[in-house]
Amino acid sequence: MWTCFISEKFVCVCVCVCHKSDQMSLFNEIYDLPFQSQLREDCQRHVDRMGNEEEDKVSVVSDLESIMTFYCKNRNLQYEPDNGWIELLLPLFALKLNRSDTFNLFEAIRDTYIPKGCKPKGNVFHVFRLLLLYHDPELCSVLDTKKITPDLYSLSWFQSLFASCSSLSVIIAMWDLYFQNADPFMVFFLALIILINGREQILQMKNNSSSKEEIIKFLSNMPCALEVDDVHDFCSLAQYYALKTPTSFKTDFLKALYGKQNDSPRSQEESTKVSQALCLPVSVYELVENSASEFPIPDAVRFFLVDCRPAEQYNAGHLSTAFHLDCNLMLQEPVAFATAVQGLLAAQRQSIEANSNAGGEHLCFMGSGRVEEDQYTHMVVASFLQKNTHYVSLLTGGYTSIHDYFGDHMADCLEDHNVAKCLVCQQHQQVKQVPLKASSASASGQSSTDLFSKFSAVMKSKSAEVKGKLLDIIVNPSAQNGNHNLGAGGQMQAAPSQDRHVSAKERQGKRYRNVAPVFSIDDETEDTFNSDLNGAGGEVGTPTADSKEIVQLNQYFKTADIINAFKCQEVHINGYMYDSHLIITPSQLVVLRELGRGQAQVMVRRPLASIVKITAKKRHRDLITFKYGFPDGDGLLITDMDRFLIPNATAATALVAKHIVNVLDDPK
């Protein structure tokens, strides 16, 4: 028989749904779902495992199948074996409620406490990995090395709140505390405690060269060892680790994990950001409020802010509590960088000992907020993670978010703020001037055309020189002094400093997932992006969300003017990578980003004549950058750029170069 002690606190949770209507009265008792036989078989199988008396089994199986069938029909959902529904529902029968209240309670628990996307490679497990990386980077690295992702061992934990792998008495005791705490994120911290508790065994298995399958089996079964006497300490530790985690972990992921589930492009983009995040993000609101707190809660998160911007940006404005660590030193002056890191750690220890507002165990790194620059900040963060540094996070939006957070009060809140030198202030000033410039250009009707004409005339006058040298830089990207660029008028220019790329051989420790673009370092001098000139030289910008152009790939590839198409990955300026196709036509470079189901979005159409530079890395020749712009005096003004990882880069760039020359030679 199912008999167990149910505390009053747990019953209170049930009372919260007792006021709901009798939804089961709407059930027509017709069992005609396409998967009905599978559902009935699974219900019978799970009840048999419980060891009930035969007379109880019939009743339980009947109610179980009825509730599951109505739930699927009412929510228009499809049952799948091992999706955790039956395991989540079975413990509720121990409450001896009527069928309607049991259904309401099951529905409420699923809606409130089961995170959305509990499926293989789902967002839930990317978030859990970030939490593990924050608290135990070494253990996370070990599992990453073995390619053991959290969904391989913890899927059932999240689907059933551990009901699939723990005894009924343990589940009742755990849920009693769980629902009293009323925190849907508690399952993440319970899962974290299970891993940390088995840490030594996991590392031992790794050292003993245990197979991936053996480690996964061990991890999956770890909750089975829990006993009722362990539950209180288990949940207390989970709450302790929740206190030691930035609140941004919950606020930033609450909507994605517990909000309404949808498959909108924005939702998919957010999912991609989580899956490719380097470390745990921290919101500017939490950082500022944390720094301003004079009476922190014991054991709560206290940040030690590390400002990784270049010195000139730091000197133009910064938070008074920030420690400056110039990220450029990592490549330019490795010895000085190592010294600076030692100074950082010493300053952190001293500030903690002094109980300073600026001191805390939790390192929060801050970049500029301009994603192209922040790839260097990401390198610094990754170097700390590779050394298994605990409590590493990254400020969302960087210095720009802090600047905007203070708004009109920035002069009072930022140290040494210099409006004339502050890049954020300059950017805001440019944005204010854009309408005036656009209006002026529209009135004359000549601005964009004149710029394109100027660019075309200069490039065409040098076409013979361009032919040989453009082809040379593409075909031999590492010739002579390494990385060369096609300069103004087609002049070859050596990069001002030796090109360095942190290759797999050079990295110490384990490679962090999906950060290849972050480590792709281009040491050549880059022109600053100028939004006022975007589109100059005949360039067509990336379509906005309101002007999406969706195409069927099979049909699009049959278009007559397509010369060739190359499968590639578009490397976004923020470091994310998207499966794409690089399409070459006689006059344009077209980028299609795959959406799935044979569809793709036209991201951009670039006139070939607008390409002024093509660069390839000496040690990563498949990473190709196309830069667009026009001559500006003795130099080039770069208005935009695209970067791709092209498996067949040599053929692709040679073909692009050939047709650029054709366009420049064309008198039309």
XYZ file of C-alpha atoms in Angstrom:
668
model
C 0.000 0.000 0.000
C 1.051 3.582 -0.555
C 1.360 5.004 2.920
C 3.552 7.903 3.898
C 3.555 10.897 6.184
C 2.460 14.100 4.442
C 3.222 17.306 6.318
C 0.743 20.152 6.623
C 3.027 22.390 4.588
C 2.816 20.031 1.648
C -0.986 19.872 1.987
C -1.044 23.678 1.823
C 0.364 23.416 -1.650
C -2.547 21.174 -2.541
C -5.030 23.600 -0.987
C -3.778 26.278 -3.375
C -5.382 24.405 -6.259
C -8.460 23.160 -4.462
C -10.410 26.267 -5.417
C -10.028 25.398 -9.086
C -12.971 24.023 -10.981
C -13.488 20.330 -11.591
C -11.738 20.158 -14.959
C -11.933 16.375 -15.075
C -15.724 16.635 -15.296
C -15.176 17.815 -18.877
C -13.479 14.539 -19.785
C -15.708 12.397 -21.996
C -13.961 9.185 -20.904
C -13.089 8.380 -24.511
C -9.598 6.927 -24.827
C -8.846 7.355 -28.495
C -5.496 9.131 -28.698
C -3.125 7.914 -31.457
C -0.651 6.908 -28.767
C -3.268 5.511 -26.348
C -1.936 1.956 -26.311
C 1.577 3.188 -25.537
C 0.239 5.433 -22.767
C -1.790 2.591 -21.221
C 1.176 0.239 -21.338
C 3.459 2.800 -19.670
C 0.894 3.527 -16.944
C 0.620 -0.177 -16.169
C 4.381 -0.631 -16.169
C 5.011 2.256 -13.746
C 2.283 1.162 -11.327
C 3.631 -2.398 -11.316
C 6.938 -1.058 -10.101
C 5.299 0.547 -7.074
C 4.367 -2.791 -5.487
C 0.726 -1.963 -4.660
C -1.928 -4.499 -3.792
C -3.724 -5.866 -6.851
C -7.028 -4.140 -5.990
C -5.196 -0.805 -5.717
C -3.339 -1.271 -8.995
C -6.509 -1.338 -11.069
C -7.789 1.873 -9.516
C -4.447 3.687 -9.776
C -3.859 2.626 -13.395
C -7.372 3.750 -14.323
C -7.004 7.181 -12.703
C -3.474 7.573 -14.041
C -4.497 6.893 -17.622
C -7.597 9.087 -17.304
C -5.628 12.083 -16.018
C -2.891 11.662 -18.602
C -5.382 11.270 -21.461
C -7.389 14.335 -20.446
C -4.201 16.364 -19.956
C -3.065 15.559 -23.499
C -6.474 16.395 -24.960
C -7.006 19.530 -22.892
C -3.555 20.934 -23.700
C -3.347 19.502 -27.224
C -0.100 17.754 -26.319
C 1.393 14.475 -27.459
C 2.582 11.991 -24.910
C 6.014 10.479 -25.409
C 7.540 7.619 -23.435
C 9.945 8.734 -20.699
C 8.882 12.389 -20.882
C 8.545 12.465 -17.071
C 4.773 13.049 -16.893
C 3.834 9.713 -15.330
C 6.747 9.865 -12.872
C 5.680 13.385 -11.824
C 2.038 12.360 -11.380
C 2.470 9.091 -9.472
C 3.700 10.583 -6.139
C 0.573 12.778 -6.019
C -1.623 9.706 -5.598
C -0.082 9.298 -2.140
C -2.037 12.396 -1.080
C -5.300 10.450 -1.453
C -7.005 13.356 -3.242
C -9.893 12.932 -5.612
C -9.171 12.651 -9.302
C -10.014 16.271 -10.116
C -7.765 17.748 -7.405
C -4.960 15.384 -8.409
C -5.245 16.610 -12.002
C -5.249 20.280 -10.921
C -2.205 19.735 -8.726
C -0.310 17.905 -11.494
C -1.139 20.666 -13.966
C -0.065 23.407 -11.531
C 3.254 21.697 -10.764
C 4.059 21.243 -14.440
C 3.176 24.841 -15.270
C 5.070 26.352 -12.338
C 8.033 24.116 -11.597
C 8.980 22.191 -14.734
C 11.209 24.367 -16.970
C 10.227 24.703 -20.603
C 12.290 22.918 -23.204
C 13.162 19.818 -21.173
C 14.400 17.909 -24.180
C 17.788 16.792 -25.505
C 19.997 19.844 -26.151
C 17.258 22.066 -24.732
C 17.853 25.521 -23.317
C 17.431 24.170 -19.789
C 20.677 22.258 -19.996
C 22.689 25.115 -21.486
C 21.599 27.207 -18.492
C 22.491 24.403 -16.073
C 25.943 24.092 -17.629
C 26.556 27.823 -17.045
C 25.605 27.330 -13.396
C 28.007 24.396 -13.054
C 30.749 26.393 -14.811
C 30.233 29.229 -12.338
C 30.538 27.073 -9.215
C 32.873 24.293 -10.365
C 34.720 25.095 -13.622
C 37.036 22.110 -13.259
C 34.209 19.602 -13.058
C 32.457 21.348 -15.941
C 35.631 21.154 -18.014
C 36.007 17.430 -17.283
C 32.469 16.723 -18.503
C 32.945 18.980 -21.541
C 36.122 17.117 -22.437
C 34.216 13.837 -22.347
C 31.429 15.488 -24.394
C 28.962 14.712 -21.635
C 26.319 17.419 -21.882
C 23.850 17.850 -18.982
C 20.883 16.525 -20.962
C 22.586 13.116 -21.220
C 22.363 12.526 -17.458
C 19.910 15.028 -15.962
C 16.993 15.078 -18.422
C 14.799 12.946 -16.154
C 15.776 15.027 -13.102
C 14.310 18.185 -14.596
C 11.320 16.480 -16.245
C 10.061 14.886 -13.021
C 11.696 16.886 -10.203
C 13.749 13.759 -9.391
C 10.659 11.540 -9.051
C 11.973 9.202 -11.763
C 15.134 8.329 -9.841
C 14.254 8.555 -6.131
C 12.063 6.604 -3.733
C 8.558 7.806 -2.915
C 9.473 8.703 0.670
C 12.423 10.793 -0.525
C 10.291 12.547 -3.138
C 7.543 13.434 -0.655
C 10.086 14.819 1.808
C 11.918 16.712 -0.948
C 8.770 18.169 -2.491
C 7.560 19.221 0.936
C 10.580 21.547 1.256
C 10.652 22.327 -2.456
C 7.127 23.735 -2.688
C 7.468 25.473 0.660
C 10.450 27.315 -0.809
C 8.316 28.200 -3.869
C 11.347 28.730 -6.102
C 11.082 27.099 -9.557
C 14.866 27.408 -9.993
C 15.534 25.161 -7.003
C 15.752 22.122 -9.305
C 18.879 23.642 -10.882
C 20.600 23.938 -7.508
C 19.503 20.482 -6.386
C 21.037 19.092 -9.578
C 24.175 21.134 -8.919
C 24.491 19.702 -5.388
C 24.195 16.163 -6.735
C 27.106 16.757 -9.127
C 29.267 18.500 -6.541
C 28.543 15.740 -4.035
C 29.788 13.154 -6.541
C 32.711 15.285 -7.676
C 35.496 13.075 -6.363
C 34.027 9.927 -7.894
C 33.579 11.676 -11.250
C 37.190 12.890 -11.297
C 38.350 9.432 -10.248
C 36.404 7.842 -13.101
C 38.000 10.310 -15.485
C 41.472 9.459 -14.178
C 40.692 5.740 -14.494
C 39.785 6.297 -18.142
C 36.195 5.205 -17.641
C 34.129 5.339 -20.813
C 31.666 8.111 -21.570
C 28.761 5.665 -21.184
C 29.974 4.520 -17.750
C 30.230 8.093 -16.472
C 26.780 8.988 -17.837
C 25.249 5.940 -16.137
C 26.923 6.867 -12.847
C 25.733 10.480 -13.087
C 22.158 9.501 -13.986
C 21.856 7.172 -10.991
C 23.368 9.472 -8.351
C 19.976 10.687 -6.992
C 19.027 7.048 -6.313
C 21.385 7.049 -3.332
C 19.409 9.760 -1.530
C 17.658 8.736 1.688
C 14.978 10.551 3.651
C 17.505 11.646 6.291
C 19.589 13.316 3.554
C 16.775 15.475 2.193
C 16.961 18.357 4.670
C 20.721 18.852 4.194
C 20.310 18.343 0.452
C 17.779 21.170 0.166
C 19.682 23.411 2.607
C 22.829 23.126 0.483
C 20.802 23.960 -2.624
C 19.529 27.128 -0.952
C 23.069 28.018 0.110
C 24.361 27.725 -3.459
C 21.376 29.737 -4.691
C 22.453 32.495 -2.278
C 25.994 32.273 -3.710
C 24.729 32.772 -7.272
C 24.041 36.158 -8.908
C 20.309 36.907 -8.962
C 20.688 37.627 -12.685
C 20.760 33.851 -13.128
C 17.075 33.793 -12.238
C 15.893 37.139 -13.576
C 17.615 36.770 -16.952
C 16.406 33.220 -17.590
C 12.989 33.299 -15.890
C 11.005 34.153 -19.012
C 12.916 31.749 -21.251
C 12.559 28.796 -18.857
C 9.232 29.383 -17.135
C 7.396 31.806 -19.412
C 5.111 31.001 -22.320
C 6.910 28.711 -24.744
C 7.093 29.771 -28.384
C 9.184 29.204 -31.478
C 9.490 32.833 -32.560
C 12.775 33.973 -34.164
C 13.459 36.148 -31.130
C 12.993 33.175 -28.809
C 15.322 31.089 -30.958
C 17.907 33.883 -30.956
C 17.773 34.055 -27.151
C 18.252 30.292 -27.044
C 21.317 30.613 -29.275
C 22.792 33.276 -26.990
C 22.442 30.985 -23.987
C 23.932 27.969 -25.761
C 26.972 29.970 -26.880
C 27.459 32.082 -23.737
C 31.028 32.045 -22.491
C 30.049 32.276 -18.836
C 27.247 33.384 -16.549
C 25.886 36.863 -17.467
C 25.251 39.539 -14.840
C 22.840 42.424 -15.370
C 23.925 46.014 -14.906
C 21.131 46.510 -12.380
C 22.445 43.763 -10.114
C 26.049 44.945 -10.423
C 25.287 48.563 -9.525
C 22.917 47.678 -6.690
C 25.417 45.153 -5.352
C 28.241 47.698 -5.367
C 26.084 50.262 -3.590
C 24.965 47.896 -0.821
C 26.515 48.870 2.505
C 25.109 46.006 4.604
C 25.352 42.864 2.510
C 23.756 39.600 3.605
C 26.395 37.192 4.960
C 27.515 34.664 2.316
C 25.628 36.555 -0.398
C 27.234 37.489 -3.710
C 29.725 40.350 -3.605
C 31.323 41.352 -6.888
C 34.896 42.330 -7.640
C 34.510 44.294 -10.867
C 37.273 43.942 -13.477
C 37.231 46.610 -16.194
C 38.936 45.095 -19.257
C 38.713 48.093 -21.590
C 41.811 49.727 -23.084
C 43.479 52.352 -20.888
C 42.263 55.343 -22.899
C 38.642 54.218 -22.520
C 39.037 53.485 -18.819
C 40.582 56.941 -18.256
C 37.584 58.582 -19.977
C 35.182 57.213 -17.367
C 34.796 54.219 -15.055
C 33.199 52.994 -11.862
C 35.198 53.873 -8.773
C 35.017 50.256 -7.561
C 36.492 48.779 -10.765
C 39.952 47.231 -11.050
C 41.494 47.997 -14.456
C 42.950 45.068 -16.412
C 43.774 46.133 -19.973
C 42.754 43.184 -22.161
C 45.139 44.299 -24.937
C 48.079 43.352 -22.714
C 47.221 39.679 -23.092
C 48.533 39.657 -26.660
C 50.814 42.665 -26.735
C 52.609 42.252 -23.394
C 52.016 38.746 -21.955
C 54.480 39.266 -19.094
C 52.869 42.553 -18.097
C 49.453 40.905 -18.330
C 50.524 38.095 -15.996
C 51.826 40.682 -13.538
C 48.558 42.613 -13.763
C 46.567 39.431 -13.047
C 48.651 38.793 -9.930
C 47.961 42.372 -8.886
C 44.263 41.834 -9.493
C 44.152 38.741 -7.288
C 46.140 40.504 -4.560
C 43.813 43.522 -4.682
C 40.807 41.186 -4.495
C 42.180 39.454 -1.387
C 42.949 42.771 0.295
C 39.502 44.214 -0.454
C 37.811 41.093 0.924
C 39.881 41.275 4.105
C 39.064 44.964 4.466
C 35.346 44.213 3.917
C 35.307 46.851 1.196
C 32.266 47.533 -0.999
C 34.582 46.954 -3.947
C 35.680 43.532 -2.717
C 34.113 40.162 -3.259
C 34.856 36.569 -4.240
C 32.821 36.869 -7.413
C 34.760 38.201 -10.397
C 32.593 40.190 -12.798
C 34.407 41.134 -16.011
C 33.351 44.132 -18.036
C 34.097 45.006 -21.654
C 33.175 48.065 -23.640
C 29.808 46.778 -24.819
C 30.970 46.966 -28.450
C 31.070 43.322 -29.435
C 33.954 43.588 -31.904
C 36.229 44.969 -29.174
C 34.873 42.626 -26.525
C 36.337 39.546 -28.202
C 39.555 40.497 -26.384
C 37.638 40.726 -23.110
C 36.263 37.248 -23.821
C 39.818 35.994 -24.198
C 40.661 37.309 -20.735
C 37.554 35.701 -19.238
C 38.366 32.388 -20.937
C 41.909 32.479 -19.518
C 40.471 32.660 -15.984
C 38.034 29.829 -16.728
C 40.836 27.660 -18.094
C 42.590 28.102 -14.755
C 39.429 26.787 -13.043
C 38.684 30.104 -11.364
C 35.385 29.975 -9.470
C 32.632 32.611 -9.657
C 33.457 34.127 -13.064
C 30.781 36.229 -14.759
C 30.484 38.805 -17.541
C 28.552 42.067 -17.375
C 25.791 42.131 -19.984
C 26.227 45.159 -22.240
C 29.607 46.142 -20.766
C 30.483 49.738 -19.962
C 27.808 50.978 -22.354
C 25.098 49.473 -20.150
C 26.562 51.161 -17.055
C 26.796 54.479 -18.883
C 23.180 54.235 -20.022
C 21.995 53.009 -16.612
C 23.133 56.200 -14.902
C 21.837 58.438 -17.687
C 21.816 62.090 -16.640
C 23.467 61.188 -13.326
C 26.592 59.701 -14.876
C 28.730 62.700 -13.898
C 27.968 61.958 -10.238
C 28.356 58.193 -10.501
C 31.337 57.709 -12.825
C 34.910 58.595 -11.985
C 36.915 60.836 -14.362
C 34.103 60.930 -16.918
C 35.228 62.954 -19.930
C 32.439 63.675 -22.415
C 34.905 64.634 -25.133
C 36.798 61.318 -24.898
C 34.024 58.963 -23.812
C 33.201 56.700 -26.769
C 29.641 56.131 -25.557
C 28.996 59.860 -25.393
C 30.458 60.270 -28.877
C 28.252 57.494 -30.202
C 25.148 59.070 -28.680
C 26.114 62.393 -30.206
C 26.464 60.778 -33.636
C 23.037 59.182 -33.301
C 21.511 62.576 -32.546
C 23.120 64.018 -35.681
C 22.061 61.205 -38.026
C 18.608 62.638 -38.881
C 20.152 65.977 -39.842
C 22.745 64.307 -42.084
C 20.167 62.029 -43.656
C 17.921 64.995 -44.302
C 20.768 66.915 -45.887
C 21.725 63.986 -48.083
C 18.119 63.516 -49.140
C 17.784 67.167 -50.059
C 20.815 67.131 -52.301
C 20.030 63.686 -53.676
C 23.730 63.248 -54.321
C 25.471 62.101 -51.111
C 25.361 58.338 -51.500
C 25.700 58.504 -55.277
C 28.692 60.845 -55.111
C 30.453 58.601 -52.605
C 29.885 55.535 -54.753
C 31.050 57.396 -57.858
C 34.199 58.538 -56.089
C 34.917 55.007 -54.873
C 34.255 53.410 -58.269
C 36.415 55.935 -60.121
C 39.383 55.383 -57.831
C 39.074 51.618 -57.910
C 38.621 51.433 -61.696
C 41.628 53.611 -62.318
C 43.684 51.047 -60.463
C 41.991 47.956 -61.922
C 45.153 46.528 -63.499
C 46.996 46.851 -60.205
C 44.081 45.449 -58.288
C 43.868 42.302 -60.450
C 47.223 40.862 -59.545
C 47.450 42.039 -55.970
C 43.920 41.192 -54.902
C 44.309 37.670 -56.247
C 47.701 37.413 -54.535
C 46.354 38.338 -51.092
C 43.478 35.868 -51.398
C 45.430 32.938 -52.795
C 48.517 33.553 -50.604
C 47.147 35.101 -47.393
C 50.279 34.257 -45.430
C 52.893 35.182 -48.029
C 55.918 37.207 -47.051
C 55.209 38.868 -43.712
C 52.065 37.027 -42.780
C 48.730 38.781 -43.012
C 48.525 41.407 -45.779
C 45.668 43.720 -46.633
C 44.498 45.291 -49.857
C 44.833 48.969 -49.130
C 43.500 52.083 -50.825
C 43.752 51.945 -54.575
C 44.794 48.308 -54.380
C 48.136 48.972 -52.635
C 49.458 46.040 -50.666
C 50.041 46.814 -47.012
C 51.674 44.633 -44.398
C 49.801 44.419 -41.133
C 51.353 46.848 -38.615
C 51.904 44.054 -36.121
C 52.492 40.352 -36.468
C 49.220 38.522 -36.867
C 48.513 36.240 -33.934
C 45.744 33.727 -33.564
C 45.290 31.646 -30.476
C 45.259 28.246 -32.094
C 44.229 24.976 -30.525
C 47.902 24.049 -30.060
C 48.705 27.284 -28.280
C 45.842 27.121 -25.804
C 46.602 25.684 -22.417
C 43.817 23.677 -20.856
C 40.522 22.703 -22.444
C 38.789 24.552 -25.210
C 35.549 26.159 -24.149
C 32.543 25.320 -26.268
C 31.400 27.537 -29.147
C 34.041 30.211 -28.569
C 36.064 29.775 -31.729
C 35.092 33.236 -33.027
C 35.980 34.796 -29.693
C 39.554 33.510 -30.010
C 39.949 34.571 -33.635
C 42.145 37.606 -33.156
C 42.737 40.035 -35.995
C 45.722 42.233 -35.116
C 45.513 44.366 -38.205
C 44.412 47.967 -37.811
C 40.665 48.265 -38.335
C 38.835 51.381 -39.447
C 36.055 52.514 -37.130
C 32.510 51.687 -38.195
C 30.632 54.832 -39.156
C 26.866 54.400 -39.128
C 26.327 57.616 -41.100
C 28.164 56.127 -44.072
C 26.593 52.694 -43.933
C 25.478 51.933 -47.455
C 28.065 54.152 -49.110
C 29.645 52.757 -52.237
C 26.432 51.111 -53.267
C 26.367 48.764 -50.287
C 23.059 47.293 -49.223
C 22.711 46.866 -45.451
C 21.375 43.883 -43.571
C 17.565 43.633 -43.808
C 15.682 44.693 -40.697
C 13.225 42.513 -38.842
C 10.416 44.282 -40.696
C 11.826 43.451 -44.136
C 12.778 39.801 -43.843
C 13.163 37.950 -47.086
C 12.614 34.208 -46.656
C 13.473 31.865 -49.516
C 13.318 28.145 -50.270
C 16.913 26.988 -50.683
C 16.253 24.442 -53.438
C 14.419 26.993 -55.559
C 16.871 29.785 -54.829
C 19.871 27.711 -55.926
C 18.240 27.295 -59.320
C 18.307 31.047 -59.929
C 19.946 31.695 -63.295
C 22.435 34.391 -62.229
C 24.009 32.364 -59.389
C 27.602 31.581 -60.317
C 28.336 29.440 -57.273
C 27.209 28.813 -53.689
C 29.487 27.911 -50.789
C 28.325 26.281 -47.576
C 29.783 28.257 -44.660
C 29.211 29.633 -41.194
C 28.528 33.322 -40.781
C 30.571 34.617 -37.847
C 28.531 37.390 -36.331
C 30.264 40.409 -34.855
C 29.250 39.201 -31.371
C 31.043 35.904 -31.968
C 27.997 33.728 -32.618
C 28.057 31.416 -35.633
C 25.169 30.652 -37.981
C 24.931 27.979 -40.681
C 24.789 29.924 -43.920
C 25.406 29.936 -47.661
C 27.636 32.431 -49.451
C 26.109 33.104 -52.874
C 28.157 34.676 -55.660
C 26.425 36.386 -58.587
C 28.039 38.471 -61.351
C 27.524 41.657 -59.338
C 26.672 40.698 -55.752
C 27.662 38.723 -52.701
C 24.511 37.329 -51.058
C 24.353 35.734 -47.605
C 21.606 33.221 -46.794
C 21.180 32.129 -43.178
C 19.553 28.712 -42.711
C 16.276 28.653 -40.790
C 15.605 24.920 -41.070
C 13.024 22.992 -43.078
C 14.731 23.944 -46.310
C 14.254 27.671 -45.709
C 16.764 30.486 -45.371
C 16.714 34.216 -44.739
C 18.474 36.646 -47.054
C 20.656 38.464 -44.537
C 22.452 40.848 -46.871
C 23.237 41.626 -50.494
C 26.635 43.238 -51.036
C 27.686 44.753 -54.371
C 31.023 43.210 -55.334
C 32.279 46.707 -56.154
C 31.878 47.691 -52.493
C 34.501 45.157 -51.318
C 37.721 47.015 -50.515
C 39.522 44.407 -48.410
C 39.559 40.643 -48.134
C 41.672 39.206 -45.329
C 42.526 35.652 -44.359
C 44.292 34.632 -41.176
C 47.741 33.129 -41.396
C 46.912 30.301 -39.015
C 43.238 29.988 -39.790
C 42.905 30.372 -43.527
C 39.270 29.322 -43.573
C 38.307 32.430 -41.572
C 37.666 35.070 -44.236
C 36.716 38.704 -43.657
C 35.129 40.870 -46.356
C 35.329 44.613 -45.673
C 33.243 47.219 -47.442
C 33.791 50.938 -47.832
C 35.444 53.549 -50.025
C 38.705 55.495 -50.297
C 39.027 58.409 -47.923
C 42.084 60.508 -48.668
C 45.148 58.307 -48.367
C 43.275 55.582 -46.520
C 40.051 53.647 -46.549
C 36.865 54.285 -44.636
C 35.384 50.894 -43.728
C 31.594 51.087 -43.499
C 30.839 47.457 -42.743
C 32.278 43.949 -42.719
C 31.235 40.299 -42.919
C 33.154 37.327 -41.568
C 32.725 33.700 -42.581
C 34.201 30.314 -41.787
C 34.370 28.734 -45.261
C 35.621 25.133 -45.585
C 36.514 25.779 -49.242
C 37.850 29.274 -48.622
C 40.521 29.297 -51.341
C 38.057 28.535 -54.125
C 35.429 30.908 -52.731
C 37.728 33.913 -52.353
C 39.402 33.325 -55.704
C 36.000 33.324 -57.374
C 34.947 36.482 -55.542
C 38.207 38.178 -56.530
C 37.745 37.228 -60.159
C 34.294 38.767 -60.341
C 35.330 41.889 -58.436
C 37.870 42.472 -61.167
C 35.199 41.849 -63.805
C 32.931 44.409 -62.174
C 35.711 46.991 -61.953
C 36.644 46.429 -65.590
C 33.059 46.741 -66.755
C 32.601 50.238 -68.224
C 28.926 50.304 -67.348
